[in-house]
Short mmCIF file of C-alpha atoms in Angstrom, two decimals:
data_model
loop_
_atom_site.label_atom_id
_atom_site.label_comp_id
_atom_site.label_asym_id
_atom_site.label_seq_id
_atom_site.Cartn_x
_atom_site.Cartn_y
_atom_site.Cartn_z
CA UNK A 101 -209.54 20.84 88.34
CA UNK A 102 -206.69 18.40 87.82
CA UNK A 103 -206.13 15.74 90.44
CA UNK A 104 -203.21 13.92 88.83
CA UNK A 105 -201.02 14.86 85.89
CA UNK A 106 -198.19 12.78 84.44
CA UNK A 107 -195.85 14.81 82.20
CA UNK A 108 -193.42 12.69 80.12
CA UNK A 109 -192.84 10.37 83.05
CA UNK A 110 -190.26 7.61 82.63
CA UNK A 111 -189.15 5.14 85.23
CA UNK A 112 -186.06 2.99 85.26
CA UNK A 113 -185.40 0.87 88.34
CA UNK A 114 -181.99 0.52 89.94
CA UNK A 115 -181.55 -2.90 88.34
CA UNK A 116 -181.81 -1.27 84.90
CA UNK A 117 -185.36 -2.38 84.11
CA UNK A 118 -187.26 0.34 82.26
CA UNK A 119 -190.82 0.20 83.58
CA UNK A 120 -192.34 3.33 82.00
CA UNK A 121 -191.64 5.36 78.85
CA UNK A 122 -192.82 8.97 78.51
CA UNK A 123 -196.22 8.58 80.13
CA UNK A 124 -198.64 11.48 79.76
CA UNK A 125 -202.15 11.61 81.18
CA UNK A 126 -204.34 13.72 83.38
CA UNK A 127 -207.06 12.67 85.80
CA UNK A 128 -209.55 15.35 86.75
CA UNK A 129 -211.09 15.82 90.16
CA UNK A 130 -214.15 13.59 90.79
CA UNK A 131 -213.20 11.35 87.86
CA UNK A 132 -213.20 7.55 87.98
CA UNK A 133 -210.51 6.00 85.84
CA UNK A 134 -209.42 2.42 85.18
CA UNK A 135 -205.81 1.62 84.52
CA UNK A 136 -205.40 -1.63 82.62
CA UNK A 137 -202.70 -3.66 81.01
CA UNK A 138 -201.03 -7.02 81.18
CA UNK A 139 -198.57 -8.05 83.85
CA UNK A 140 -195.41 -5.97 83.57
CA UNK A 141 -197.22 -3.20 81.69
CA UNK A 142 -196.30 -0.65 84.35
CA UNK A 143 -199.59 -0.30 86.26
CA UNK A 144 -198.08 -0.94 89.68
CA UNK A 145 -195.19 1.38 88.91
CA UNK A 146 -197.65 4.20 88.25
CA UNK A 147 -199.29 3.54 91.63
CA UNK A 148 -195.88 3.49 93.35
CA UNK A 149 -195.04 6.83 91.76
CA UNK A 150 -198.35 8.36 92.89
CA UNK A 151 -197.84 6.96 96.41
CA UNK A 152 -194.26 8.22 96.42
CA UNK A 153 -192.93 4.75 97.08
CA UNK A 154 -190.67 5.43 94.11
CA UNK A 155 -189.47 8.55 92.33
CA UNK A 156 -189.73 8.96 88.55
CA UNK A 157 -186.36 8.99 86.83
CA UNK A 158 -187.64 11.51 84.27
CA UNK A 159 -190.65 13.77 83.86
CA UNK A 160 -192.96 15.33 86.39
CA UNK A 161 -195.97 14.17 88.36
CA UNK A 162 -198.46 16.66 89.75
CA UNK A 163 -200.96 15.76 92.45
CA UNK A 164 -203.70 18.29 93.23
CA UNK A 165 -201.52 21.09 91.85
CA UNK A 166 -198.34 20.03 93.61
CA UNK A 167 -195.22 18.78 91.87
CA UNK A 168 -194.23 15.56 93.65
CA UNK A 169 -190.55 16.36 93.18
CA UNK A 170 -191.02 19.09 95.78
CA UNK A 171 -192.23 16.58 98.38
CA UNK A 172 -189.24 15.65 100.52
CA UNK A 173 -188.74 12.18 101.97
CA UNK A 174 -189.56 13.55 105.41
CA UNK A 175 -192.83 15.16 104.26
CA UNK A 176 -193.90 12.23 102.08
CA UNK A 177 -195.91 10.71 104.95
CA UNK A 178 -198.11 13.82 105.18
CA UNK A 179 -198.63 13.71 101.42
CA UNK A 180 -199.72 10.04 101.57
CA UNK A 181 -202.49 10.93 104.03
CA UNK A 182 -204.31 12.50 101.05
CA UNK A 183 -204.54 9.14 99.30
CA UNK A 184 -206.66 6.16 100.26
CA UNK A 185 -205.40 2.79 99.09
CA UNK A 186 -207.35 -0.43 98.55
CA UNK A 187 -205.22 -3.52 98.07
CA UNK A 188 -205.92 -6.68 96.10
CA UNK A 189 -205.69 -8.89 99.18
CA UNK A 190 -207.20 -6.13 101.37
CA UNK A 191 -204.14 -6.18 103.72
CA UNK A 192 -206.22 -6.03 106.88
CA UNK A 193 -204.56 -6.47 110.26
CA UNK A 194 -205.98 -9.59 111.87
CA UNK A 195 -204.67 -8.81 115.34
CA UNK A 196 -207.33 -6.10 115.75
CA UNK A 197 -211.02 -5.74 115.06
CA UNK A 198 -212.80 -4.05 112.14
CA UNK A 199 -213.14 -0.75 114.01
CA UNK A 200 -209.42 -0.56 114.77
CA UNK A 201 -208.52 -1.46 111.19
CA UNK A 202 -210.69 1.30 109.79
CA UNK A 203 -209.54 3.80 112.41
CA UNK A 204 -205.87 3.29 111.48
CA UNK A 205 -205.52 6.19 108.98
CA UNK A 206 -207.26 8.52 111.46
CA UNK A 207 -204.97 7.45 114.31
CA UNK A 208 -201.98 8.02 112.03
CA UNK A 209 -203.29 11.48 111.13
CA UNK A 210 -203.79 12.28 114.83
CA UNK A 211 -207.57 12.71 114.97
CA UNK A 212 -209.29 13.06 118.35
CA UNK A 213 -210.91 9.91 119.70
CA UNK A 214 -214.46 11.28 119.42
CA UNK A 215 -213.98 12.22 115.79
CA UNK A 216 -212.46 8.83 115.02
CA UNK A 217 -215.50 7.07 116.49
CA UNK A 218 -217.91 9.27 114.54
CA UNK A 219 -216.08 8.82 111.25
CA UNK A 220 -215.64 5.07 111.59
CA UNK A 221 -219.34 4.64 112.34
CA UNK A 222 -220.26 6.76 109.34
CA UNK A 223 -217.98 4.90 106.98
CA UNK A 224 -219.18 1.51 108.23
CA UNK A 225 -222.68 2.63 107.27
CA UNK A 226 -221.47 3.65 103.82
CA UNK A 227 -220.02 0.21 103.12
CA UNK A 228 -223.05 -1.54 104.72
CA UNK A 229 -221.11 -3.09 107.58
CA UNK A 230 -222.86 -1.25 110.42
CA UNK A 231 -222.76 -4.11 112.90
CA UNK A 232 -219.26 -5.35 112.14
CA UNK A 233 -217.20 -2.91 114.22
CA UNK A 234 -216.18 -5.34 116.94
CA UNK A 235 -215.67 -8.37 114.71
CA UNK A 236 -212.31 -9.77 113.79
CA UNK A 237 -211.76 -9.32 110.04
CA UNK A 238 -210.41 -12.85 109.80
CA UNK A 239 -213.94 -14.13 110.42
CA UNK A 240 -215.47 -12.11 107.57
CA UNK A 241 -216.06 -13.25 103.99
CA UNK A 242 -213.71 -12.11 101.22
CA UNK A 243 -216.22 -9.53 100.01
CA UNK A 244 -216.76 -8.19 103.53
CA UNK A 245 -213.04 -8.00 104.09
CA UNK A 246 -212.68 -5.97 100.89
CA UNK A 247 -215.44 -3.64 102.09
CA UNK A 248 -213.52 -3.13 105.32
CA UNK A 249 -210.45 -2.37 103.19
CA UNK A 250 -212.43 0.21 101.21
CA UNK A 251 -213.84 1.71 104.40
CA UNK A 252 -210.32 2.08 105.76
CA UNK A 253 -209.23 3.77 102.53
CA UNK A 254 -212.04 6.35 102.51
CA UNK A 255 -212.39 7.06 106.23
CA UNK A 256 -209.92 9.93 106.04
CA UNK A 257 -211.83 11.58 103.14
CA UNK A 258 -208.82 11.26 100.82
CA UNK A 259 -208.40 13.46 97.77
CA UNK A 260 -207.72 10.36 95.72
CA UNK A 261 -208.75 6.74 96.15
CA UNK A 262 -206.44 4.19 94.58
CA UNK A 263 -207.49 0.57 94.22
CA UNK A 264 -204.94 -2.02 93.13
CA UNK A 265 -206.80 -5.01 91.62
CA UNK A 266 -209.59 -4.69 94.22
CA UNK A 267 -211.57 -7.60 92.77
CA UNK A 268 -208.59 -9.83 92.00
CA UNK A 269 -209.46 -12.35 94.69
CA UNK A 270 -213.26 -12.18 94.41
CA UNK A 271 -215.85 -14.16 92.45
CA UNK A 272 -217.87 -12.32 89.74
CA UNK A 273 -220.84 -11.53 91.99
CA UNK A 274 -218.68 -10.09 94.73
CA UNK A 275 -216.65 -8.22 92.12
CA UNK A 276 -219.82 -6.55 90.84
CA UNK A 277 -220.81 -5.65 94.37
CA UNK A 278 -217.41 -4.06 95.09
CA UNK A 279 -217.46 -2.19 91.78
CA UNK A 280 -220.92 -0.85 92.60
CA UNK A 281 -219.50 0.40 95.87
CA UNK A 282 -216.77 2.25 93.99
CA UNK A 283 -219.40 3.67 91.66
CA UNK A 284 -221.34 4.97 94.70
CA UNK A 285 -218.16 6.52 96.10
CA UNK A 286 -217.53 8.15 92.74
CA UNK A 287 -221.06 9.50 92.66
CA UNK A 288 -220.44 11.04 96.06
CA UNK A 289 -217.51 12.99 94.61
CA UNK A 290 -214.44 10.84 95.25
CA UNK A 291 -211.68 10.73 92.63
CA UNK A 292 -210.89 7.08 91.99
CA UNK A 293 -208.10 5.32 90.12
CA UNK A 294 -208.64 1.57 89.80
CA UNK A 295 -205.96 -0.75 88.52
CA UNK A 296 -207.40 -3.88 86.97
CA UNK A 297 -206.54 -6.40 84.30
CA UNK A 298 -210.11 -7.75 84.22
CA UNK A 299 -211.22 -6.20 80.92
CA UNK A 300 -214.78 -7.51 81.08
CA UNK A 301 -215.31 -5.83 84.43
CA UNK A 302 -213.70 -2.61 83.20
CA UNK A 303 -215.89 -2.53 80.08
CA UNK A 304 -218.99 -3.14 82.15
CA UNK A 305 -218.31 -0.06 84.31
CA UNK A 306 -218.46 2.47 81.44
CA UNK A 307 -215.71 4.76 82.69
CA UNK A 308 -212.51 6.16 81.27
CA UNK A 309 -209.83 3.51 80.65
CA UNK A 310 -206.09 4.13 80.40
CA UNK A 311 -204.26 1.20 78.83
CA UNK A 312 -200.59 0.44 79.24
CA UNK A 313 -198.44 -2.03 77.30
CA UNK A 314 -194.79 -2.71 78.04
CA UNK A 315 -194.44 0.57 79.92
CA UNK A 316 -196.04 2.68 77.19
CA UNK A 317 -199.46 4.32 77.19
CA UNK A 318 -201.36 2.69 74.33
CA UNK A 319 -204.90 3.83 74.96
CA UNK A 320 -206.93 6.46 76.79
CA UNK A 321 -210.61 6.04 76.05
CA UNK A 322 -213.75 7.40 77.60
CA UNK A 323 -216.51 4.81 77.39
CA UNK B 261 -226.24 0.80 101.70
CA UNK B 262 -226.67 4.42 102.70
CA UNK B 263 -227.21 7.19 100.18
CA UNK B 264 -223.92 8.61 98.94
CA UNK B 265 -222.63 11.65 100.64
CA UNK B 266 -222.03 14.72 98.51
CA UNK B 267 -218.49 16.08 98.74
CA UNK B 268 -219.74 19.46 99.90
CA UNK B 269 -221.13 17.73 103.02
CA UNK B 270 -217.75 16.28 103.92
CA UNK B 271 -216.01 18.56 106.30
CA UNK B 272 -212.27 18.52 106.63
CA UNK B 273 -212.16 19.75 110.19
CA UNK B 274 -208.83 21.36 110.90
CA UNK B 275 -207.23 19.76 113.94
CA UNK B 276 -205.73 22.24 116.33
CA UNK B 277 -202.45 21.94 118.19
CA UNK B 278 -204.17 20.62 121.33
CA UNK B 279 -205.85 17.81 119.36
CA UNK B 280 -202.52 16.77 117.90
CA UNK B 281 -200.74 16.79 121.24
CA UNK B 282 -203.55 14.74 122.81
CA UNK B 283 -203.39 12.27 119.91
CA UNK B 284 -199.61 12.07 120.26
CA UNK B 285 -199.82 11.36 123.99
CA UNK B 286 -202.60 8.83 123.43
CA UNK B 287 -200.53 7.03 120.82
CA UNK B 288 -197.55 6.89 123.19
CA UNK B 289 -199.76 5.52 125.93
CA UNK B 290 -201.40 2.89 123.72
CA UNK B 291 -198.10 1.79 122.18
CA UNK B 292 -196.43 1.60 125.58
CA UNK B 293 -199.25 -0.58 126.91
CA UNK B 294 -199.63 -2.59 123.70
CA UNK B 295 -195.92 -3.41 123.43
CA UNK B 296 -195.94 -4.67 127.03
CA UNK B 297 -198.97 -6.84 126.24
CA UNK B 298 -197.22 -8.27 123.18
CA UNK B 299 -194.23 -9.20 125.35
CA UNK B 300 -196.52 -10.92 127.85
CA UNK B 301 -198.29 -12.78 125.02
CA UNK B 302 -195.02 -14.37 123.86
CA UNK B 303 -193.80 -15.66 127.24
CA UNK B 304 -191.12 -18.11 126.10
CA UNK B 305 -189.27 -15.70 123.81
CA UNK B 306 -189.67 -12.88 126.30
CA UNK B 307 -188.39 -14.87 129.28
CA UNK B 308 -185.33 -16.08 127.34
CA UNK B 309 -184.54 -12.56 126.14
CA UNK B 310 -185.01 -11.00 129.57
CA UNK B 311 -182.85 -13.69 131.22
CA UNK B 312 -180.09 -13.11 128.66
CA UNK B 313 -180.23 -9.40 129.39
CA UNK B 314 -180.24 -9.99 133.14
CA UNK B 315 -177.24 -12.34 133.02
CA UNK B 316 -175.28 -9.85 130.92
CA UNK B 317 -176.19 -6.99 133.27
CA UNK B 318 -175.66 -8.72 136.61
CA UNK B 319 -171.88 -9.18 136.15
CA UNK B 320 -171.02 -5.50 135.60
CA UNK B 321 -173.42 -4.64 138.41
CA UNK B 322 -171.65 -6.88 140.93
CA UNK B 323 -168.26 -5.68 139.70
CA UNK B 324 -169.36 -2.07 140.19
CA UNK B 325 -170.71 -2.72 143.68
CA UNK B 326 -167.59 -4.65 144.74
CA UNK B 327 -165.11 -2.04 143.49
CA UNK B 328 -167.23 0.69 145.03
CA UNK B 329 -167.20 -1.18 148.34
CA UNK B 330 -163.42 -1.69 148.15
CA UNK B 331 -162.86 2.01 147.57
CA UNK B 332 -165.24 3.16 150.28
CA UNK B 333 -163.69 0.69 152.78
CA UNK B 334 -160.12 1.48 151.83
CA UNK B 335 -159.13 2.03 155.46
CA UNK B 336 -159.66 -1.69 156.15
CA UNK B 337 -156.97 -2.91 153.85
CA UNK B 338 -154.66 -0.01 153.20
CA UNK B 339 -151.70 0.52 155.60
CA UNK B 340 -150.82 4.16 156.27
CA UNK B 341 -147.73 5.32 154.34
CA UNK B 342 -144.84 6.24 156.59
CA UNK B 343 -141.35 7.57 156.10
CA UNK B 344 -138.82 6.42 158.68
CA UNK B 345 -136.00 8.92 159.38
CA UNK B 346 -132.90 7.39 161.00
CA UNK B 347 -130.91 10.13 162.71
CA UNK B 348 -127.19 10.61 163.20
CA UNK B 349 -125.92 9.96 166.73
CA UNK B 350 -125.92 13.05 168.94
CA UNK B 351 -128.77 14.65 166.95
CA UNK B 352 -131.54 16.46 168.75
CA UNK B 353 -134.42 14.29 167.59
CA UNK B 354 -137.11 15.98 169.66
CA UNK B 355 -136.35 19.39 168.18
CA UNK B 356 -136.26 17.97 164.68
CA UNK B 357 -139.59 16.22 165.23
CA UNK B 358 -141.12 19.51 166.39
CA UNK B 359 -139.70 21.24 163.28
CA UNK B 360 -141.00 18.54 160.92
CA UNK B 361 -144.50 18.80 162.35
CA UNK B 362 -144.67 22.32 160.85
CA UNK B 363 -144.18 21.06 157.25
CA UNK B 364 -147.36 21.23 155.13
CA UNK B 365 -146.81 17.73 153.64
CA UNK B 366 -146.66 16.14 157.09
CA UNK B 367 -149.73 14.84 158.85
CA UNK B 368 -148.28 13.20 161.96
CA UNK B 369 -144.82 12.85 163.46
CA UNK B 370 -143.78 10.17 165.91
CA UNK B 371 -140.45 10.47 167.71
CA UNK B 372 -138.86 7.22 168.94
CA UNK B 373 -135.74 7.63 171.04
CA UNK B 374 -132.96 5.01 171.01
CA UNK B 375 -134.06 3.39 174.29
CA UNK B 376 -137.65 3.04 173.12
CA UNK B 377 -136.48 1.65 169.77
CA UNK B 378 -134.38 -0.96 171.54
CA UNK B 379 -137.27 -1.96 173.79
CA UNK B 380 -139.57 -2.38 170.77
CA UNK B 381 -136.91 -4.36 168.93
CA UNK B 382 -136.43 -6.60 171.94
CA UNK B 383 -140.14 -7.26 172.16
CA UNK B 384 -140.73 -7.90 168.45
CA UNK B 385 -137.54 -9.67 167.32
CA UNK B 386 -137.38 -12.47 169.87
CA UNK B 387 -133.66 -11.75 170.30
CA UNK B 388 -133.96 -10.26 173.77
CA UNK B 389 -131.29 -12.49 175.34
CA UNK B 390 -128.73 -11.63 172.68
CA UNK B 391 -129.50 -7.91 172.90
CA UNK B 392 -128.94 -8.07 176.70
CA UNK B 393 -125.32 -9.01 176.03
CA UNK B 394 -124.63 -5.81 174.11
CA UNK B 395 -122.60 -3.22 175.97
CA UNK B 396 -124.20 -0.28 174.15
CA UNK B 397 -127.39 0.54 172.31
CA UNK B 398 -126.64 0.33 168.55
CA UNK B 399 -130.03 1.67 167.44
CA UNK B 400 -130.39 5.29 166.30
CA UNK B 401 -133.16 7.72 167.17
CA UNK B 402 -136.04 7.39 164.67
CA UNK B 403 -138.75 9.76 163.51
CA UNK B 404 -141.75 8.27 161.75
CA UNK B 405 -143.66 10.62 159.48
CA UNK B 406 -147.09 10.07 158.00
CA UNK B 407 -147.63 12.38 155.02
CA UNK B 408 -150.93 14.12 154.36
CA UNK B 409 -153.33 12.53 151.86
CA UNK B 410 -152.59 15.38 149.42
CA UNK B 411 -148.88 14.49 149.43
CA UNK B 412 -149.25 10.72 149.06
CA UNK B 413 -148.55 10.22 145.36
CA UNK B 414 -145.41 8.44 144.28
CA UNK B 415 -143.74 11.62 142.96
CA UNK B 416 -144.66 13.73 146.00
CA UNK B 417 -143.35 11.09 148.39
CA UNK B 418 -140.06 10.84 146.48
CA UNK B 419 -139.70 14.64 146.64
CA UNK B 420 -140.44 14.64 150.38
CA UNK B 421 -137.87 11.89 150.89
CA UNK B 422 -135.16 13.94 149.13
CA UNK B 423 -136.13 17.02 151.12
CA UNK B 424 -135.77 15.13 154.42
CA UNK B 425 -132.54 13.46 153.36
CA UNK B 426 -131.02 16.90 152.88
CA UNK B 427 -131.40 17.66 156.58
CA UNK B 428 -128.07 17.38 158.40
CA UNK B 429 -129.52 15.40 161.33
CA UNK B 430 -130.91 12.70 159.03
CA UNK B 431 -128.67 9.76 158.16
CA UNK B 432 -131.16 7.70 156.18
CA UNK B 433 -134.78 7.87 155.05
CA UNK B 434 -136.71 4.69 154.40
CA UNK B 435 -139.79 4.83 152.25
CA UNK B 436 -141.32 1.53 151.30
CA UNK B 437 -143.78 2.37 148.59
CA UNK B 438 -143.05 -0.34 146.08
CA UNK B 439 -145.86 -2.43 147.51
CA UNK B 440 -148.13 0.55 147.07
CA UNK B 441 -147.12 1.04 143.45
CA UNK B 442 -147.64 -2.64 142.69
CA UNK B 443 -150.98 -2.61 144.44
CA UNK B 444 -152.15 0.52 142.65
CA UNK B 445 -151.12 -0.93 139.29
CA UNK B 446 -152.94 -4.17 140.09
CA UNK B 447 -156.09 -2.30 141.10
CA UNK B 448 -155.88 -0.22 137.92
CA UNK B 449 -155.48 -3.35 135.80
CA UNK B 450 -158.44 -5.04 137.46
CA UNK B 451 -160.53 -1.90 136.99
CA UNK B 452 -159.62 -1.69 133.31
CA UNK B 453 -160.33 -5.36 132.64
CA UNK B 454 -163.57 -5.05 134.57
CA UNK B 455 -164.59 -1.94 132.64
CA UNK B 456 -163.77 -3.64 129.33
CA UNK B 457 -165.82 -6.72 130.21
CA UNK B 458 -168.65 -4.49 131.43
CA UNK B 459 -168.65 -2.54 128.16
CA UNK B 460 -168.65 -5.76 126.13
CA UNK B 461 -171.55 -7.12 128.17
CA UNK B 462 -173.50 -3.88 127.79
CA UNK B 463 -172.87 -4.03 124.03
CA UNK B 464 -174.15 -7.62 124.14
CA UNK B 465 -177.35 -6.38 125.79
CA UNK B 466 -177.83 -3.83 123.01
CA UNK B 467 -177.27 -6.54 120.39
CA UNK B 468 -179.62 -9.03 122.07
CA UNK B 469 -182.41 -6.46 122.20
CA UNK B 470 -181.64 -5.24 118.71
CA UNK B 471 -181.85 -8.73 117.20
CA UNK B 472 -185.02 -9.51 119.16
CA UNK B 473 -186.68 -6.30 117.95
CA UNK B 474 -185.46 -7.03 114.42
CA UNK B 475 -187.22 -10.40 114.61
CA UNK B 476 -190.40 -8.71 115.87
CA UNK B 477 -190.22 -6.18 113.04
CA UNK B 478 -189.89 -9.02 110.51
CA UNK B 479 -193.06 -10.57 111.91
CA UNK B 480 -194.90 -7.25 111.61
CA UNK B 481 -193.58 -6.29 108.19
CA UNK B 482 -197.03 -6.23 106.56
CA UNK B 483 -198.40 -3.95 109.25
CA UNK B 484 -195.47 -1.56 108.85
CA UNK B 485 -195.96 -1.39 105.09
CA UNK B 486 -199.68 -0.72 105.47
CA UNK B 487 -199.31 2.07 108.01
CA UNK B 488 -196.49 3.49 105.89
CA UNK B 489 -198.82 3.68 102.87
CA UNK B 490 -201.50 5.36 104.98
CA UNK B 491 -199.07 8.14 105.85
CA UNK B 492 -197.44 7.08 109.10
CA UNK B 493 -194.35 9.10 109.92
CA UNK B 494 -191.09 7.37 110.72
CA UNK B 495 -191.56 8.26 114.40
CA UNK B 496 -195.03 6.68 114.36
CA UNK B 497 -193.63 3.47 112.85
CA UNK B 498 -190.67 3.40 115.25
CA UNK B 499 -192.72 3.99 118.40
CA UNK B 500 -194.06 0.48 119.21
CA UNK B 501 -190.65 -1.09 118.66
CA UNK B 502 -188.86 1.48 120.78
CA UNK B 503 -191.30 0.70 123.60
CA UNK B 504 -190.68 -3.01 123.09
CA UNK B 505 -186.94 -2.43 123.53
CA UNK B 506 -187.64 -0.29 126.58
CA UNK B 507 -189.72 -3.02 128.22
CA UNK B 508 -187.20 -5.77 127.48
CA UNK B 509 -184.48 -3.65 129.07
CA UNK B 510 -186.64 -2.62 132.01
CA UNK B 511 -187.74 -6.17 132.82
CA UNK B 512 -184.22 -7.56 132.18
CA UNK B 513 -182.82 -4.88 134.52
CA UNK B 514 -185.37 -5.87 137.16
CA UNK B 515 -184.35 -9.52 136.97
CA UNK B 516 -180.67 -8.46 137.10
CA UNK B 517 -181.49 -6.52 140.29
CA UNK B 518 -182.92 -9.67 141.89
CA UNK B 519 -179.94 -11.78 140.73
CA UNK B 520 -177.42 -9.21 141.98
CA UNK B 521 -179.18 -9.00 145.36
CA UNK B 522 -179.12 -12.78 145.79
CA UNK B 523 -175.47 -13.10 144.71
CA UNK B 524 -174.30 -10.22 146.92
CA UNK B 525 -176.16 -11.56 149.94
CA UNK B 526 -174.55 -14.95 149.36
CA UNK B 527 -171.02 -13.54 148.98
CA UNK B 528 -171.50 -11.08 151.81
CA UNK B 529 -172.36 -13.81 154.33
CA UNK B 530 -169.19 -15.78 153.50
CA UNK B 531 -167.00 -12.67 153.56
CA UNK B 532 -168.46 -11.55 156.86
CA UNK B 533 -167.73 -14.94 158.45
CA UNK B 534 -164.17 -14.97 157.06
CA UNK B 535 -163.33 -11.49 158.34
CA UNK B 536 -164.90 -12.23 161.71
CA UNK B 537 -162.20 -14.87 162.19
CA UNK B 538 -159.60 -12.06 161.87
CA UNK B 539 -161.48 -9.81 164.25
CA UNK B 540 -162.91 -7.49 161.59
CA UNK B 541 -166.53 -6.65 161.00
CA UNK B 542 -167.11 -5.85 157.37
CA UNK B 543 -170.27 -5.95 155.30
CA UNK B 544 -170.20 -5.92 151.53
CA UNK B 545 -172.39 -3.13 150.17
CA UNK B 546 -175.75 -4.33 148.98
CA UNK B 547 -177.85 -3.08 146.11
CA UNK B 548 -179.99 -0.19 147.30
CA UNK B 549 -183.49 0.50 145.92
CA UNK B 550 -182.13 3.62 144.23
CA UNK B 551 -179.34 1.64 142.57
CA UNK B 552 -181.88 -1.02 141.59
CA UNK B 553 -184.08 1.55 139.89
CA UNK B 554 -181.05 3.06 138.19
CA UNK B 555 -180.22 -0.44 136.97
CA UNK B 556 -183.71 -0.97 135.55
CA UNK B 557 -183.90 2.39 133.82
CA UNK B 558 -180.29 2.16 132.64
CA UNK B 559 -180.97 -1.23 131.05
CA UNK B 560 -184.20 0.16 129.61
CA UNK B 561 -182.09 2.88 127.99
CA UNK B 562 -179.88 0.19 126.45
CA UNK B 563 -183.09 -1.43 125.22
CA UNK B 564 -184.17 1.81 123.59
CA UNK B 565 -180.76 2.10 121.89
CA UNK B 566 -180.91 -1.52 120.67
CA UNK B 567 -184.43 -1.23 119.32
CA UNK B 568 -183.66 2.14 117.76
CA UNK B 569 -180.77 0.58 115.82
CA UNK B 570 -183.00 -2.28 114.63
CA UNK B 571 -185.94 -0.15 113.54
CA UNK B 572 -183.88 2.58 111.89
CA UNK B 573 -181.95 -0.06 109.92
CA UNK B 574 -185.23 -1.62 108.82
CA UNK B 575 -186.78 1.68 107.77
CA UNK B 576 -183.65 2.66 105.87
CA UNK B 577 -183.49 -0.59 103.92
CA UNK B 578 -187.15 -1.33 103.34
CA UNK B 579 -189.43 1.66 103.27
CA UNK B 580 -187.21 4.68 102.92
CA UNK B 581 -188.23 6.84 99.98
CA UNK B 582 -185.53 7.24 97.32
CA UNK B 583 -183.96 10.67 97.48
CA UNK B 584 -185.06 13.42 95.13
CA UNK B 585 -183.28 13.30 91.81
#
């Protein structure tokens, strides 16, 4: 089953900059895909289009069988609850502890308190941070902070997990560790789209790679 | 690390309506409490903001209380309106007075015969010796009429004057209402200026709270963007800031209540002493607990309006999704 489909998608920003030209690709359910390319290639624009932070100027994007053009501005928030996002600099909130950071998507979605507690505990186990619930994320290492970020992204059991340069700020060992975590999540059935410009890391992972250059799709290879 | 969980084991439990309502109430409660805590944690900014609000609110409050007190104590300063009817000689004043008492516009009628009028004139004018030398009484019979409250407007009084002047016994009607017109115009002018200043100050309160909330939003921009990406609705994003505006207004209104009470007590003591010298006892109305609570919740409402403006502007300019093409 298709998770994401881009049909002749082009994107021109209001300032006239053309970020994408006729992009076509499909990501199947339970697939793990890397999106690579140099700066300005259009990787972030694709993520913005999937997250509905921007609308494509031409073409159609389908997410889990739904045309994103049919998602109104008002309903976009409900759509976004189906996507978990991991950021390069983890974007944790340092005015609250690990538990509260991870619980955020569940609070937004209106889950009962008991279910939130159960899910946060379970996800902390999955990312091997069982005893970190009450800690302040500021006091964690970069790798631990990224794990918290991943836990927050998957706690709501999203249909799609998006990671934007998740190892950008990490050393090679920590990068491997985070990538292994993604591989585990993929093995458990999560559809994952990882944006990365670290080609060595991408090649090491042996998964499908979509390559962009100057807004055009230049490669789509299954390794 | 734990063994991976197979997707078939992951249950997407459907949340029922009750769960959602409970979550909504819980979020309101936590945001209400959390926004108050955030205000307490930034004491300097909060105190300055609340004092600004209080100062802006206290002036309209005192103006309102003073004008309300003036209106409710009108009988202290307002002379009754009277029409004085000077009769022709040989008129039957008593009969006319009896007749006039039947008119619907007339509240009271006072008949003063010529002898009584002369006696009063002697007593009040200080010309008693000169009056004694007169061989006859030059003063006419007078009827003083006090109109009813329903017939006390300028137009109604003028109509009543013409009606009385048409009576054959009446030589002249004297109605001194110019002072009343001037006074009413002055009161109206003061009320309008006061209302204008009050509106400007209330707008200032909205702007103060709006700019303060805007500053808070700027400091929490990252948090807003994160919760936006995780699917927070606009209402969810707005909520903490609306509560912040509410609390600023509520606390500012509370301080304004204290200020207004102190100022009114201070003015009231001086006014009481002044009027006592003229034989009056008069107490300026004070701020009642009910009015105080109205002040706090009213200012809190202004806070909600101010914060609403700030947060809606922010959402529109920063995280609003472009419209469908």
